[in-house]
Amino acid sequence: MAEAADVAGHAESHGPMAQFEIKRLVPLELFGYDISFTNSSLFMVLALVLISTFLILAMSRRALVPGRLQSIAESVYEFVAGIVRENLGKEGMRYFPWVFTIFIFILTLNMLGMIPGSFTVTSHIIVTFALAAMVWITVTLIGFARHGLGYLKLFVPEGVPFWLMPLIVPIELVSYLIRPVSLSVRLFANMMAGHTMLKVFASFAVSLPFVAKAFPVLFTAAFTGLEFLVAFLQAFIFTVLTCIYLNDAVHMHH
Amino acid sequence: MPAAMTALVAAAIDVGTDVAEAFDAHDAGGGGLPQLHAPDFAPQLFWLAVTFVLLYWIMSKIALPRIGEVIEERKDRIQRDLAAAERLKAETEKALASYEKALSDARANASTIARQTRESLNAEVEKDRKAVEDQLARKLADAEAAIDATKTKALASVKDIAGDAVVSIVGTLSNVNATKDEIARALAASGADK
Amino acid sequence: MDPQAAKFIGAGLACFALIGAGIGIGNIFGNYLSGALRNPSAAPGQFTNLLIGFALAEATGLFGLLIALIILFG
């Protein structure tokens, strides 16, 4: 109940950060954990439904000569398959469904966030961090599963003189350990910064007098276009980096 | 993988809730970034896990195999069609080559036959001509022989006639009855019968 | 000093991180372009690397912006 009051307190503010507030639509609890159905959950489920129905409906005809929807579905498939093949080679295709899910999920969440008044799930550090942590843990597990303790050689680059090792190995180790942080913060900060910026400029349109309103409106329109690019680019980058990390684990060379 | 992921997410929710409690103790609400509002972590993690695992399952079991199948099928089809086209082209080329070979063979044959015909005709004509020529040559030779014989006979008669003529001439002119033998001797001595 | 003022100054200082990001992004695109003009046929193959470089450089700046936002609103 204290939380409900807290949420109500948040909802009253209309600062640039109000758009990121989590609102509990259906309070739920499971084994003492709060698993309320929030606006964030709503958009996750929406993304899930949209992606599934689109991909399944688009492929319902299974035409040899694709129609419009089917060719969109196929080009998304080929796009991600291209990233996987380029970074991991043919054998990497066994991780393709996983990589594809990451890409399409983040892309859809980013794009849904671009709808005015909607909620951007990926603008929350906990969500992006969970995704990045999943990638990092999966990659590390695959690395150890495939190479055993030999996977630790990843931190000892070839061709480095041995007296540099005390310097290089900690750097490599830290850069490996920092991966989930940089991966998650990149996505989160991009989405949050972009949406905050849009909101700040949009609020200028309200506060400025008459004609001057045009400038923030024009800027917001232009910046919205850039944000669409960023929304796609960040999903792409997340996917490419996932593939690069996977490649480290699978092939063990830089 | 989904099972592992579920376990992973459960652990993450645990950690998230701990962190949330820590934050709660520290930050007694009011203001703050919504992203750092720790009590909101658990529901987000839970629903993220649910939706992601579900999406992964749908993608890997239903959606992606279908798309992959269609693309693979199309690739196969194109490959097959290309191969068929390649085969047909090769066959056409072979047929063309055999046709051209037949044509050139026929041409060679025709010219051989023409040459042979010409040669055999030539040979026949030659033979005929030779036969005719031989015949002619033989006839010529016969004729020449006949002429020679006649000439010799004539020449022999000429001597007789000349002797007779001389006897009668001498008898008439000089009243000398020279015999035929004397005349012949005289002629021989004068070399007139040469 | 008014703590509120110090907060704003701090947020502004944190935004200096974006200078580096700007230089970095400019460097990446500039070098990509000059390389692409020298050898246009090799350019499409490096497009992915361009985007990765852009994202890495941009993220560094955004870490600073993030700090600014946390200072302002956190």
Short mmCIF file of C-alpha atoms in Angstrom, two decimals:
data_model
loop_
_atom_site.label_atom_id
_atom_site.label_comp_id
_atom_site.label_asym_id
_atom_site.label_seq_id
_atom_site.Cartn_x
_atom_site.Cartn_y
_atom_site.Cartn_z
CA MET A 1 0.00 0.00 0.00
CA ALA A 2 2.92 2.26 0.73
CA GLU A 3 4.13 1.47 -2.77
CA ALA A 4 0.79 2.43 -4.26
CA ALA A 5 1.04 5.82 -2.62
CA ASP A 6 4.59 6.06 -3.86
CA VAL A 7 3.46 5.35 -7.43
CA ALA A 8 0.69 7.89 -7.13
CA GLY A 9 3.29 10.41 -5.98
CA HIS A 10 5.36 9.65 -9.08
CA ALA A 11 2.43 9.92 -11.44
CA GLU A 12 1.74 13.48 -10.39
CA SER A 13 5.10 14.73 -11.59
CA HIS A 14 5.35 15.56 -15.28
CA GLY A 15 9.07 16.05 -15.56
CA PRO A 16 11.09 14.43 -18.34
CA MET A 17 11.48 11.35 -16.17
CA ALA A 18 7.75 10.73 -15.66
CA GLN A 19 7.61 8.67 -18.85
CA PHE A 20 9.91 6.06 -17.29
CA GLU A 21 7.73 5.42 -14.26
CA ILE A 22 6.51 1.91 -13.64
CA LYS A 23 2.78 1.77 -13.04
CA ARG A 24 1.27 -1.35 -11.52
CA LEU A 25 -1.76 -2.20 -13.61
CA VAL A 26 -2.60 -5.49 -11.91
CA PRO A 27 -0.86 -6.01 -8.56
CA LEU A 28 0.24 -9.63 -8.25
CA GLU A 29 2.36 -11.55 -5.81
CA LEU A 30 4.03 -14.94 -6.11
CA PHE A 31 5.89 -16.65 -3.21
CA GLY A 32 6.33 -13.28 -1.60
CA TYR A 33 7.79 -11.73 -4.73
CA ASP A 34 6.11 -8.75 -6.33
CA ILE A 35 5.25 -9.80 -9.88
CA SER A 36 2.63 -7.15 -10.59
CA PHE A 37 1.55 -6.71 -14.19
CA THR A 38 2.96 -3.25 -14.88
CA ASN A 39 2.99 -0.98 -17.91
CA SER A 40 6.43 -2.43 -18.63
CA SER A 41 4.96 -5.95 -18.58
CA LEU A 42 2.16 -4.79 -20.85
CA PHE A 43 4.64 -3.69 -23.52
CA MET A 44 6.72 -6.84 -23.15
CA VAL A 45 3.62 -8.96 -23.68
CA LEU A 46 2.55 -6.68 -26.52
CA ALA A 47 5.94 -7.16 -28.19
CA LEU A 48 5.70 -10.92 -27.70
CA VAL A 49 2.23 -11.04 -29.24
CA LEU A 50 3.11 -8.70 -32.11
CA ILE A 51 6.29 -10.55 -33.06
CA SER A 52 4.71 -13.98 -32.84
CA THR A 53 1.55 -13.16 -34.74
CA PHE A 54 3.45 -11.22 -37.38
CA LEU A 55 6.03 -13.91 -38.05
CA ILE A 56 3.48 -16.72 -37.98
CA LEU A 57 0.85 -14.91 -40.02
CA ALA A 58 3.41 -13.70 -42.54
CA MET A 59 4.61 -17.25 -43.11
CA SER A 60 1.15 -18.84 -43.11
CA ARG A 61 1.10 -19.18 -46.90
CA ARG A 62 4.67 -20.45 -47.15
CA ALA A 63 4.73 -19.19 -50.71
CA LEU A 64 7.73 -19.94 -52.85
CA VAL A 65 7.34 -16.47 -54.33
CA PRO A 66 6.84 -14.36 -51.20
CA GLY A 67 4.15 -11.75 -50.76
CA ARG A 68 4.74 -8.43 -49.03
CA LEU A 69 4.46 -9.63 -45.42
CA GLN A 70 6.39 -12.78 -46.09
CA SER A 71 9.27 -10.93 -47.70
CA ILE A 72 9.49 -8.62 -44.67
CA ALA A 73 9.65 -11.64 -42.35
CA GLU A 74 12.22 -13.27 -44.61
CA SER A 75 14.40 -10.19 -44.83
CA VAL A 76 14.45 -9.85 -41.03
CA TYR A 77 15.44 -13.53 -40.86
CA GLU A 78 18.13 -13.10 -43.50
CA PHE A 79 19.40 -9.92 -41.82
CA VAL A 80 20.00 -11.64 -38.48
CA ALA A 81 21.23 -14.81 -40.19
CA GLY A 82 23.71 -12.60 -42.06
CA ILE A 83 25.02 -11.12 -38.79
CA VAL A 84 25.39 -14.60 -37.28
CA ARG A 85 27.09 -16.06 -40.35
CA GLU A 86 29.43 -13.10 -40.69
CA ASN A 87 30.59 -13.27 -37.07
CA LEU A 88 30.25 -16.93 -36.19
CA GLY A 89 30.44 -18.76 -39.48
CA LYS A 90 28.14 -21.54 -40.63
CA GLU A 91 28.40 -23.58 -37.43
CA GLY A 92 27.20 -20.57 -35.44
CA MET A 93 23.75 -21.05 -36.91
CA ARG A 94 22.86 -23.32 -33.98
CA TYR A 95 22.75 -20.19 -31.81
CA PHE A 96 20.69 -18.38 -34.41
CA PRO A 97 17.24 -18.70 -32.71
CA TRP A 98 18.66 -17.25 -29.52
CA VAL A 99 20.35 -14.33 -31.30
CA PHE A 100 17.25 -13.76 -33.41
CA THR A 101 15.04 -13.64 -30.31
CA ILE A 102 17.33 -11.08 -28.69
CA PHE A 103 17.37 -8.92 -31.81
CA ILE A 104 13.67 -8.98 -32.60
CA PHE A 105 12.69 -8.53 -28.95
CA ILE A 106 14.91 -5.49 -28.37
CA LEU A 107 14.03 -4.00 -31.76
CA THR A 108 10.30 -4.34 -31.14
CA LEU A 109 10.55 -2.95 -27.61
CA ASN A 110 12.59 0.01 -28.89
CA MET A 111 10.15 0.66 -31.72
CA LEU A 112 7.08 0.34 -29.47
CA GLY A 113 8.73 2.92 -27.24
CA MET A 114 8.74 5.38 -30.15
CA ILE A 115 4.95 5.52 -30.14
CA PRO A 116 4.05 8.76 -28.33
CA GLY A 117 2.64 8.10 -24.91
CA SER A 118 3.89 4.53 -24.81
CA PHE A 119 6.46 3.01 -22.51
CA THR A 120 10.00 2.05 -23.47
CA VAL A 121 10.85 -1.20 -21.73
CA THR A 122 14.51 -1.00 -22.78
CA SER A 123 14.92 2.37 -21.07
CA HIS A 124 15.14 0.53 -17.76
CA ILE A 125 18.59 -0.52 -16.63
CA ILE A 126 17.26 -3.59 -14.88
CA VAL A 127 15.76 -4.95 -18.11
CA THR A 128 18.81 -4.26 -20.26
CA PHE A 129 21.09 -5.53 -17.53
CA ALA A 130 19.10 -8.74 -17.25
CA LEU A 131 19.39 -9.23 -21.02
CA ALA A 132 23.11 -8.41 -21.02
CA ALA A 133 23.70 -10.68 -18.04
CA MET A 134 21.88 -13.49 -19.82
CA VAL A 135 24.13 -12.97 -22.86
CA TRP A 136 27.27 -12.81 -20.74
CA ILE A 137 26.45 -15.87 -18.64
CA THR A 138 25.36 -17.90 -21.67
CA VAL A 139 28.52 -16.96 -23.57
CA THR A 140 30.73 -17.78 -20.59
CA LEU A 141 29.00 -21.13 -20.08
CA ILE A 142 29.36 -21.98 -23.78
CA GLY A 143 33.03 -20.97 -23.63
CA PHE A 144 33.77 -23.24 -20.69
CA ALA A 145 31.63 -26.03 -22.11
CA ARG A 146 33.53 -26.01 -25.39
CA HIS A 147 37.07 -25.35 -24.22
CA GLY A 148 37.06 -26.32 -20.55
CA LEU A 149 39.67 -24.39 -18.60
CA GLY A 150 41.33 -23.56 -21.92
CA TYR A 151 38.75 -20.81 -22.18
CA LEU A 152 40.85 -18.86 -19.68
CA LYS A 153 43.45 -18.44 -22.47
CA LEU A 154 41.10 -15.75 -23.75
CA PHE A 155 42.71 -13.46 -21.17
CA VAL A 156 46.23 -14.25 -22.41
CA PRO A 157 46.45 -12.81 -25.91
CA GLU A 158 48.93 -14.40 -28.28
CA GLY A 159 52.02 -12.53 -29.40
CA VAL A 160 52.25 -10.38 -26.28
CA PRO A 161 55.69 -10.40 -24.61
CA PHE A 162 55.53 -12.21 -21.27
CA TRP A 163 56.69 -9.22 -19.23
CA LEU A 164 53.57 -7.36 -20.39
CA MET A 165 51.36 -10.14 -19.09
CA PRO A 166 50.87 -8.71 -15.58
CA LEU A 167 49.45 -5.63 -17.29
CA ILE A 168 47.53 -7.24 -20.16
CA VAL A 169 45.83 -10.06 -18.28
CA PRO A 170 44.08 -7.85 -15.71
CA ILE A 171 42.99 -5.48 -18.50
CA GLU A 172 41.57 -8.37 -20.50
CA LEU A 173 39.91 -9.78 -17.41
CA VAL A 174 38.32 -6.46 -16.47
CA SER A 175 37.19 -5.82 -20.03
CA TYR A 176 35.60 -9.26 -20.04
CA LEU A 177 33.90 -8.74 -16.69
CA ILE A 178 32.68 -5.27 -17.66
CA ARG A 179 30.96 -6.58 -20.79
CA PRO A 180 27.47 -7.03 -19.29
CA VAL A 181 27.69 -3.54 -17.79
CA SER A 182 28.75 -1.81 -21.00
CA LEU A 183 26.31 -3.86 -23.06
CA SER A 184 23.36 -3.01 -20.83
CA VAL A 185 24.26 0.60 -20.09
CA ARG A 186 24.75 1.34 -23.81
CA LEU A 187 21.23 0.26 -24.68
CA PHE A 188 19.66 1.72 -21.55
CA ALA A 189 21.47 5.07 -21.75
CA ASN A 190 20.71 5.47 -25.45
CA MET A 191 17.02 4.84 -25.01
CA MET A 192 16.74 6.90 -21.86
CA ALA A 193 18.81 9.84 -23.12
CA GLY A 194 16.92 9.96 -26.41
CA HIS A 195 13.50 9.87 -24.81
CA THR A 196 14.50 12.38 -22.13
CA MET A 197 15.83 14.72 -24.78
CA LEU A 198 12.61 14.43 -26.79
CA LYS A 199 10.56 15.16 -23.69
CA VAL A 200 12.72 18.15 -22.70
CA PHE A 201 12.44 19.70 -26.15
CA ALA A 202 8.74 18.95 -26.35
CA SER A 203 8.25 20.75 -23.04
CA PHE A 204 10.07 23.77 -24.50
CA ALA A 205 7.29 23.85 -27.09
CA VAL A 206 4.83 24.28 -24.25
CA SER A 207 6.76 26.88 -22.30
CA LEU A 208 8.02 29.09 -25.16
CA PRO A 209 5.80 31.91 -26.47
CA PHE A 210 3.86 31.72 -29.75
CA VAL A 211 6.12 31.63 -32.83
CA ALA A 212 9.14 30.38 -30.94
CA LYS A 213 7.21 27.15 -30.36
CA ALA A 214 7.97 26.18 -33.94
CA PHE A 215 11.68 25.59 -33.26
CA PRO A 216 11.35 22.94 -30.55
CA VAL A 217 8.56 21.30 -32.54
CA LEU A 218 10.72 21.09 -35.67
CA PHE A 219 13.69 19.91 -33.65
CA THR A 220 11.55 17.27 -31.94
CA ALA A 221 10.28 16.05 -35.31
CA ALA A 222 13.82 15.78 -36.69
CA PHE A 223 15.10 14.20 -33.52
CA THR A 224 12.30 11.63 -33.59
CA GLY A 225 13.65 10.44 -36.94
CA LEU A 226 17.12 10.11 -35.42
CA GLU A 227 15.61 8.24 -32.48
CA PHE A 228 14.09 5.69 -34.85
CA LEU A 229 17.57 5.17 -36.29
CA VAL A 230 19.00 4.83 -32.77
CA ALA A 231 16.23 2.40 -31.80
CA PHE A 232 17.19 0.16 -34.71
CA LEU A 233 20.92 0.73 -34.32
CA GLN A 234 20.98 -0.19 -30.63
CA ALA A 235 19.11 -3.44 -31.27
CA PHE A 236 21.58 -4.14 -34.08
CA ILE A 237 24.61 -3.29 -31.94
CA PHE A 238 23.37 -5.44 -29.07
CA THR A 239 22.96 -8.33 -31.50
CA VAL A 240 26.33 -7.83 -33.19
CA LEU A 241 28.13 -7.61 -29.85
CA THR A 242 26.31 -10.75 -28.69
CA CYS A 243 27.61 -12.49 -31.81
CA ILE A 244 31.14 -11.17 -31.28
CA TYR A 245 31.15 -12.39 -27.67
CA LEU A 246 29.75 -15.73 -28.83
CA ASN A 247 32.51 -15.93 -31.41
CA ASP A 248 35.11 -15.45 -28.66
CA ALA A 249 33.54 -18.35 -26.81
CA VAL A 250 33.14 -20.61 -29.81
CA HIS A 251 36.34 -19.95 -31.76
CA MET A 252 38.63 -18.49 -29.08
CA HIS A 253 40.50 -15.94 -31.14
CA HIS A 254 40.30 -12.18 -31.29
CA MET B 1 18.25 -23.69 -22.73
CA PRO B 2 14.82 -22.37 -21.58
CA ALA B 3 15.08 -24.35 -18.34
CA ALA B 4 18.54 -22.94 -17.65
CA MET B 5 17.29 -19.47 -18.47
CA THR B 6 14.35 -19.82 -16.10
CA ALA B 7 16.69 -20.83 -13.29
CA LEU B 8 18.96 -17.95 -14.20
CA VAL B 9 16.15 -15.45 -14.14
CA ALA B 10 14.90 -16.76 -10.79
CA ALA B 11 18.37 -16.15 -9.39
CA ALA B 12 18.42 -12.71 -10.98
CA ILE B 13 15.07 -11.85 -9.41
CA ASP B 14 16.48 -12.92 -6.05
CA VAL B 15 19.47 -10.64 -6.46
CA GLY B 16 17.24 -7.88 -7.77
CA THR B 17 14.97 -8.10 -4.76
CA ASP B 18 17.93 -8.01 -2.37
CA VAL B 19 19.24 -4.95 -4.14
CA ALA B 20 15.76 -3.50 -4.06
CA GLU B 21 15.57 -3.94 -0.31
CA ALA B 22 18.97 -2.38 0.09
CA PHE B 23 17.88 0.58 -1.99
CA ASP B 24 14.65 0.84 -0.08
CA ALA B 25 16.48 1.01 3.21
CA HIS B 26 18.72 3.71 1.82
CA ASP B 27 16.30 5.74 -0.21
CA ALA B 28 13.06 6.38 1.62
CA GLY B 29 11.18 7.05 -1.59
CA GLY B 30 10.46 10.43 -3.16
CA GLY B 31 12.09 11.59 -6.38
CA GLY B 32 14.91 9.60 -7.85
CA LEU B 33 15.23 8.11 -11.30
CA PRO B 34 12.36 5.72 -11.96
CA GLN B 35 14.99 3.36 -13.37
CA LEU B 36 16.66 3.15 -9.96
CA HIS B 37 13.41 2.66 -8.10
CA ALA B 38 14.31 -0.74 -6.73
CA PRO B 39 10.85 -2.10 -5.81
CA ASP B 40 10.03 -2.05 -9.52
CA PHE B 41 12.88 -4.45 -10.36
CA ALA B 42 11.21 -7.71 -9.42
CA PRO B 43 8.06 -7.41 -11.56
CA GLN B 44 10.12 -6.27 -14.56
CA LEU B 45 12.57 -9.15 -14.21
CA PHE B 46 9.72 -11.63 -13.81
CA TRP B 47 7.83 -10.46 -16.88
CA LEU B 48 11.01 -10.10 -18.89
CA ALA B 49 11.84 -13.71 -18.11
CA VAL B 50 8.33 -14.91 -18.93
CA THR B 51 8.07 -13.02 -22.22
CA PHE B 52 11.64 -13.73 -23.32
CA VAL B 53 11.46 -17.46 -22.65
CA LEU B 54 8.06 -17.66 -24.32
CA LEU B 55 9.31 -15.66 -27.30
CA TYR B 56 12.43 -17.83 -27.54
CA TRP B 57 10.28 -20.94 -27.50
CA ILE B 58 7.90 -19.63 -30.18
CA MET B 59 10.78 -18.42 -32.35
CA SER B 60 12.90 -21.54 -32.14
CA LYS B 61 10.06 -24.05 -32.34
CA ILE B 62 7.55 -22.45 -34.70
CA ALA B 63 8.41 -19.22 -36.47
CA LEU B 64 12.07 -19.59 -37.44
CA PRO B 65 11.95 -23.19 -38.71
CA ARG B 66 9.09 -22.18 -41.00
CA ILE B 67 10.94 -19.22 -42.46
CA GLY B 68 14.12 -21.24 -42.73
CA GLU B 69 12.23 -24.04 -44.46
CA VAL B 70 10.74 -21.73 -47.06
CA ILE B 71 14.04 -20.01 -47.74
CA GLU B 72 15.84 -23.34 -47.94
CA GLU B 73 13.17 -24.72 -50.25
CA ARG B 74 13.46 -21.69 -52.51
CA LYS B 75 17.23 -22.01 -52.56
CA ASP B 76 16.93 -25.69 -53.45
CA ARG B 77 14.39 -24.93 -56.14
CA ILE B 78 16.56 -22.25 -57.69
CA GLN B 79 19.56 -24.56 -57.47
CA ARG B 80 17.57 -27.34 -59.11
CA ASP B 81 16.25 -25.08 -61.84
CA LEU B 82 19.71 -23.74 -62.49
CA ALA B 83 21.10 -27.26 -62.66
CA ALA B 84 18.32 -28.30 -65.04
CA ALA B 85 18.99 -25.27 -67.21
CA GLU B 86 22.68 -26.10 -67.18
CA ARG B 87 21.94 -29.70 -68.16
CA LEU B 88 19.59 -28.63 -70.96
CA LYS B 89 22.19 -26.21 -72.23
CA ALA B 90 24.81 -28.93 -72.26
CA GLU B 91 22.42 -31.22 -74.11
CA THR B 92 21.64 -28.54 -76.65
CA GLU B 93 25.31 -27.96 -77.19
CA LYS B 94 25.89 -31.66 -77.63
CA ALA B 95 23.03 -31.92 -80.12
CA LEU B 96 24.36 -28.92 -81.99
CA ALA B 97 27.83 -30.41 -82.08
CA SER B 98 26.54 -33.76 -83.34
CA TYR B 99 24.43 -31.99 -85.94
CA GLU B 100 27.42 -30.04 -87.14
CA LYS B 101 29.52 -33.16 -87.19
CA ALA B 102 26.85 -34.96 -89.24
CA LEU B 103 26.71 -32.01 -91.58
CA SER B 104 30.45 -31.92 -92.12
CA ASP B 105 30.53 -35.72 -92.46
CA ALA B 106 27.82 -35.54 -95.09
CA ARG B 107 29.72 -32.84 -96.87
CA ALA B 108 32.90 -34.87 -96.82
CA ASN B 109 30.96 -37.91 -97.98
CA ALA B 110 29.38 -35.99 -100.80
CA SER B 111 32.69 -34.69 -102.02
CA THR B 112 34.23 -38.17 -101.76
CA ILE B 113 31.39 -39.65 -103.74
CA ALA B 114 31.67 -36.91 -106.34
CA ARG B 115 35.39 -37.46 -106.63
CA GLN B 116 35.00 -41.19 -106.88
CA THR B 117 32.32 -40.85 -109.55
CA ARG B 118 34.46 -38.43 -111.45
CA GLU B 119 37.45 -40.70 -111.19
CA SER B 120 35.55 -43.78 -112.23
CA LEU B 121 34.01 -41.92 -115.15
CA ASN B 122 37.39 -40.57 -116.12
CA ALA B 123 38.87 -44.05 -115.94
CA GLU B 124 36.10 -45.46 -118.11
CA VAL B 125 36.44 -42.75 -120.66
CA GLU B 126 40.17 -43.24 -120.64
CA LYS B 127 39.71 -46.96 -121.14
CA ASP B 128 37.31 -46.48 -124.00
CA ARG B 129 39.55 -43.94 -125.59
CA LYS B 130 42.50 -46.23 -125.21
CA ALA B 131 40.59 -49.08 -126.82
CA VAL B 132 39.54 -46.92 -129.71
CA GLU B 133 43.04 -45.56 -130.08
CA ASP B 134 44.50 -49.04 -130.00
CA GLN B 135 42.06 -50.17 -132.63
CA LEU B 136 42.86 -47.19 -134.75
CA ALA B 137 46.56 -47.72 -134.29
CA ARG B 138 46.18 -51.34 -135.27
CA LYS B 139 44.18 -50.44 -138.37
CA LEU B 140 46.72 -47.80 -139.21
CA ALA B 141 49.52 -50.27 -138.86
CA ASP B 142 47.64 -52.77 -141.08
CA ALA B 143 47.01 -50.14 -143.63
CA GLU B 144 50.61 -49.06 -143.57
CA ALA B 145 51.71 -52.66 -144.00
CA ALA B 146 49.31 -53.08 -146.94
CA ILE B 147 50.62 -49.89 -148.48
CA ASP B 148 54.20 -51.05 -148.03
CA ALA B 149 53.45 -54.40 -149.63
CA THR B 150 51.69 -52.79 -152.56
CA LYS B 151 54.56 -50.34 -152.98
CA THR B 152 57.17 -53.04 -152.98
CA LYS B 153 55.12 -55.07 -155.42
CA ALA B 154 54.62 -52.03 -157.61
CA LEU B 155 58.26 -51.17 -157.53
CA ALA B 156 59.16 -54.71 -158.52
CA SER B 157 56.69 -54.59 -161.43
CA VAL B 158 58.15 -51.21 -162.44
CA LYS B 159 61.54 -52.86 -163.06
CA ASP B 160 59.97 -55.53 -165.26
CA ILE B 161 57.91 -53.05 -167.17
CA ALA B 162 60.90 -50.76 -167.55
CA GLY B 163 63.00 -53.66 -168.90
CA ASP B 164 60.27 -54.60 -171.38
CA ALA B 165 59.94 -50.99 -172.40
CA VAL B 166 63.67 -50.66 -172.86
CA VAL B 167 63.88 -53.90 -174.98
CA SER B 168 61.09 -52.72 -177.24
CA ILE B 169 62.55 -49.18 -177.44
CA VAL B 170 66.03 -50.50 -178.22
CA GLY B 171 64.65 -52.97 -180.80
CA THR B 172 62.70 -50.28 -182.51
CA LEU B 173 65.42 -47.66 -182.53
CA SER B 174 68.49 -49.62 -183.32
CA ASN B 175 67.33 -52.92 -184.69
CA VAL B 176 69.46 -54.56 -182.17
CA ASN B 177 67.82 -57.45 -180.56
CA ALA B 178 69.07 -56.98 -177.09
CA THR B 179 67.86 -59.54 -174.71
CA LYS B 180 66.18 -58.79 -171.47
CA ASP B 181 69.16 -60.00 -169.50
CA GLU B 182 71.55 -57.68 -171.29
CA ILE B 183 69.30 -54.75 -170.63
CA ALA B 184 69.06 -55.60 -166.99
CA ARG B 185 72.84 -55.83 -166.73
CA ALA B 186 73.23 -52.53 -168.53
CA LEU B 187 70.71 -50.94 -166.17
CA ALA B 188 72.45 -52.31 -163.21
CA ALA B 189 75.77 -51.04 -164.50
CA SER B 190 74.39 -47.57 -164.97
CA GLY B 191 72.80 -47.65 -161.57
CA ALA B 192 69.48 -46.67 -162.98
CA ASP B 193 67.50 -49.05 -160.94
CA LYS B 194 68.60 -47.36 -157.88
CA MET C 1 27.18 27.25 -2.22
CA ASP C 2 23.60 26.29 -2.72
CA PRO C 3 23.53 22.49 -2.99
CA GLN C 4 21.00 22.77 -5.80
CA ALA C 5 23.40 24.98 -7.76
CA ALA C 6 26.23 22.56 -7.15
CA LYS C 7 24.02 19.79 -8.50
CA PHE C 8 23.38 21.66 -11.74
CA ILE C 9 27.06 22.55 -12.14
CA GLY C 10 27.97 18.95 -11.56
CA ALA C 11 25.48 17.78 -14.14
CA GLY C 12 26.89 20.25 -16.63
CA LEU C 13 30.44 19.07 -15.93
CA ALA C 14 29.37 15.46 -16.42
CA CYS C 15 28.10 16.39 -19.86
CA PHE C 16 31.69 17.19 -20.89
CA ALA C 17 31.96 13.47 -21.50
CA LEU C 18 29.95 14.08 -24.65
CA ILE C 19 32.84 16.14 -26.09
CA GLY C 20 34.89 12.99 -26.30
CA ALA C 21 32.01 11.05 -27.77
CA GLY C 22 31.55 13.75 -30.40
CA ILE C 23 35.23 13.68 -31.35
CA GLY C 24 35.19 9.91 -31.43
CA ILE C 25 32.11 9.64 -33.62
CA GLY C 26 33.47 12.34 -35.93
CA ASN C 27 36.75 10.45 -36.19
CA ILE C 28 35.04 7.19 -37.00
CA PHE C 29 32.77 8.57 -39.70
CA GLY C 30 35.48 10.83 -41.11
CA ASN C 31 37.97 8.01 -41.41
CA TYR C 32 35.33 5.70 -42.79
CA LEU C 33 34.45 8.26 -45.46
CA SER C 34 38.06 8.94 -46.44
CA GLY C 35 38.70 5.23 -46.60
CA ALA C 36 35.52 4.67 -48.57
CA LEU C 37 36.46 7.37 -51.08
CA ARG C 38 39.87 5.80 -51.59
CA ASN C 39 38.49 2.32 -52.04
CA PRO C 40 34.73 2.45 -52.57
CA SER C 41 34.47 -1.26 -53.32
CA ALA C 42 35.69 -2.19 -49.84
CA ALA C 43 33.36 0.24 -48.06
CA PRO C 44 30.17 -1.85 -47.75
CA GLY C 45 32.12 -4.66 -46.08
CA GLN C 46 33.16 -2.31 -43.29
CA PHE C 47 29.72 -0.87 -42.64
CA THR C 48 29.10 -3.18 -39.69
CA ASN C 49 32.42 -2.20 -38.16
CA LEU C 50 31.49 1.45 -38.68
CA LEU C 51 28.29 0.99 -36.73
CA ILE C 52 30.05 -0.94 -33.97
CA GLY C 53 32.66 1.79 -33.66
CA PHE C 54 29.94 4.43 -33.63
CA ALA C 55 28.03 2.60 -30.90
CA LEU C 56 31.14 2.08 -28.78
CA ALA C 57 32.15 5.74 -29.03
CA GLU C 58 28.63 6.98 -28.44
CA ALA C 59 28.14 4.74 -25.41
CA THR C 60 31.20 6.25 -23.75
CA GLY C 61 29.69 9.70 -24.03
CA LEU C 62 26.32 8.47 -22.88
CA PHE C 63 27.87 7.15 -19.67
CA GLY C 64 28.67 10.78 -18.85
CA LEU C 65 25.20 11.94 -19.86
CA LEU C 66 23.78 9.22 -17.66
CA ILE C 67 25.73 10.54 -14.71
CA ALA C 68 24.36 13.99 -15.47
CA LEU C 69 20.81 12.67 -15.53
CA ILE C 70 21.33 10.80 -12.28
CA ILE C 71 22.72 13.95 -10.68
CA LEU C 72 19.79 16.00 -11.96
CA PHE C 73 16.94 13.61 -11.29
CA GLY C 74 18.37 10.90 -9.07
#
